[in-house]
Amino acid sequence: MTLDDVLGKRGVKSGKKAALAAILFVAVAFIALTLPDHPGAFSANAFMRLPLELPLLGIVLLILPRRLALGLGVLATAVVVALLFLKIADIGVQSAFQRRFNPYLDIKMLSDGWNLLSGTVGSWVAGSAIAAGVTVFLLLGYLFFWSTTILIRFGAPGRRRMIMGFAVLLIIGFALQQFAPTPFLARVAGANAFGYLSQRLDLVSRSVADMRIFEAELQGTDKPVTGEGLFQAVAGRDIILVFIESYGRSAIEDPRYGALIAPRLTAVEEQIAAAGFHAASGWNLSPTVGGLSWLAHGTFLSGLWVDSQARYDRLMISQRPSLNRLFREAGWKTTAVMPAITMDWPEGAYYGYDQILAHKDLGYQGRPFNWVTMPDQYTLSAFERLGRIPLKRDGSNVMAEIALISSHAPWTPVATLIDWDDVGDGSIFTPQAESGDPPSVVWADPERVRAQYVLTVDYALHTLGDYIARFGDDAVFIILGDHQPAAIITGPDASRAVPIHVVSRDRSLVDRFLPEGFAQGMVPGSDLPERPMNDMREMVIRLFSQP
């Protein structure tokens, strides 16, 4: 195939085809160059811009020889497609995780995004939406390339008119930059595409360098390297670490949610106090927001800042002992209760569990609550029946890590607490799971989403408080959120802090946390420091090991 076969042997004269090509060229390039990269940046002013790359590219395409122009058209199409892809990805990642899309770290998480989207709105709706988006995306790329080939074939009269039109736009743009009477008009014209792409390349470069730093941290000396002789201050007690899904600082301090959650925490404090328990609470900075709960688990238990999938994957094949493994070496039986794990979980080998109770192992016979496989009350009941009691039969104590997921999106339906004696195999929860509106209805109204969210957090705290008062015995509980929910719940730029609570019948043990940035009770004060979550591993080892 020759160049003439691609472009056509005859030039394109002025007419409908030439006009259509010019309109498509300008329209697609304008969209790619002006589309905001943040969901909060959409406004009329966002598109009141004159991207100087557009007229400059048009002029160069029209004056170059055909062969060179075709090569430039291919390159320009690749740049336009890259800009569209990165900006759309930025909008999605900013909405979920409040950060930019990172090609080096995020491509491997596409399957997790599909699982969440399909679990929220259904596989058919999610698949249709993705297919439609991909179709529009590819169509825009094709139309832009087609329009460049038509521009290249413009006849002399049409070519001269197009060059003059692009030149006028270029002159206007430079004039606005230099002589605009107001700052707004000065910002109308600009060339930002190169800077945007170069920043993304710099982000990838810094991510690669970050992995080298993390590798050095993994290779560094980690004390302790074994759990032998540790945790004497909690000898003879079960240690129960509980992560509550999407339980963040906003749940307590945002007025939209605090009116329900702050009184709930006070009620839990009174309930567990009546059962002989004391509590201290503070704030932890989570390495993630909006999802990727396993990064928070890895950070807390390894004592390293695990804020990307790449870091997490590297941690999973390292020799750095997890907090679970240290407890195991000190004589505790370790178990993981993971109701959201529905597939093979090879990462479990890193943590050093004696027992893993995933979804299939917990024996739940009720209907799932959409993405949420089972309500938190069943998870805790099954842990007591299948994990805690059997592991203690030989006189050992249990160190458990439990993930409570009822407060995971899509936050519908909302479970309610029942009598613990009625939990059974979980089939009693089926009417609850079939109640309420489906996610497609709830998510059509952002206010409804927020209302559902806070109800699920309230349920999780209510259930956990009731469990501690009823089944706590002499266990020591560490309870914390894994991360803040997505920006649709918190709003933009919310703190990444999550509440953390230490609960025990041993008042002196709880009081050890007060000088470490904790306050008495279940409601952490707003003036308390936000400690990085990776600090907690060393703190737990130190405070649980002191005589």
Steps between C-alpha positions, in 0.01 A plus 500: 500500500639837397454840651258588224293194590468632853440864414339466159659609173287810461489796731187589688336814371288731710162351577305305757770238551772762553279698737410187697867404531596847622218499757592153629870586518431812705230337717690184598827688561313762705338232718831322560685823580240666723332206676556542878692226678310530829127440565478822699641713216207473260346839429433728206826685569695174466418492129542874437853446379700533184756217498784629283603146406187474284566778244872429505442133414254596227747736334785247509279224354396727215847625402701176532549262207243220502730226624626705794151629568365145520769407753412808704130406477571155642703654783234764568230231512706304754539814713127581482408143593753506787362831629142373490591172671707665775242768575212253513712275721588800719133583545423143607798460732452847651135415569590173672846555655557878492822478301612496138505188285843337504556271197787322676295410808136499396470295181512175700201617708256504209357164607435637852323798346282266297414294809391812690305654210322177408423433866351849535285530188495143365713325238270581208480872575873521577592310184270713287637822645861391443424380146328830419791698643760300307296536180477880535869518588608298193257689278650834603849369425392373159317823411801709593735292285253506212469878524880542490521295181235722342684814608815367339310456172345846494522673162687829469205739560372311804853456631569874488173584678570243774856625552374856529229395745744311721749789478235746620423274799871475579545877487195555721636248749843662523339843526285385791803360676696823463243781511184366669342769724388244766665191655209284380553595135873444541429144607265431208783431256773253582686185403470244779502161325877455509516594868214265585665203325845579637358515854357152449836369380660661805241330722587162350871572542451595865294184556783285366743683730256453790509125449879509534458685830245246619733219402768656720252526789419131465866413502568715805531356847161430655481465876362271622564224249320243716208512739661284769482670838269781384155610613539404866267782604208326324594141573197278545266730306354484153605783269231595250589748224190627317499709182168676431447572132485870398497616864681833474536826687213651301258250655559665838573864418303575184168654622311287247612181677623599845148563624447123479849354550622708796199398715545141381863501622386646832238226529760233419731647762225479762404148395852359518571691823205325657669174401828609665690631197703817461584678175748746354467652154713694252558561131704306245595625154405234248716435192189481281161660458180381337610138462797261485449396861783247483751786482387611846521144632851462360610836639375435854633147521839551330588838649587630152312760298321292234316754286504326160431161353862476391620545860243251624600236244865540598416478870315173446818325379727654763634353822390790719297343783142618531349584838288184466810288450671653805198412715507149358867458590421631850248218553167634372286315246440735209190516285368722223129559452455633147138486379585697184758246378310293243797372293841353571702724731872420465588821688372333818825303517697817575309582818556167672150387596426165661148525359333698221123534506412641159152528352462132419630396843256708703195294395265789433171375354314829467478728196786747447441870554595579139883517497513438876508122535359488855405742781752583771298328771528169320874554446557553871272214598679263262839614633391416851365160396756393237813689597528614857349208688669216300843667511479546877420136578868414560540791741652740244390857452387641167636792300232575240479743211139565398369703206148634550352589161135602554605864457650432155344661192232482364359548854169338420315327652582592859522208745351518849610331823303195613521271803834318489332172589298523178794552260542129418622434145410851388187412305305722740666801332349427157195726552737783595714433191193516276366821654551858390577646160764357265829687446382640166223688682707608800792623291278714282481744793829607670315606814345154523846343465627708792201411715549129430873523571463637851232243584738215413778647714254540786402135459864385505575691821176390666571136415862512612416670828235238572746223412766636738254537787364148447802297387803715584608308812857611573594575138686809388342669198669731251229650278564738211373612165687383196453825307271792435220437248502655152464873439128465429469440877773721647522780245832599339826530694372333816748374758630148443482426873297214644395439862685238704376361832674279757257314727586277797389416851857585609485873572875530543558346157260745336659792683835419340362638174408841645853650470514368142234738367188321624221627726274312737171375365368401160485850347844629393547871559536724196830639631674162521790437258451291187766231530601307187348154506838332453606633844246275669691173462797628700267664754302181556817294538648748748191561714390137501848380593583736788482336843 
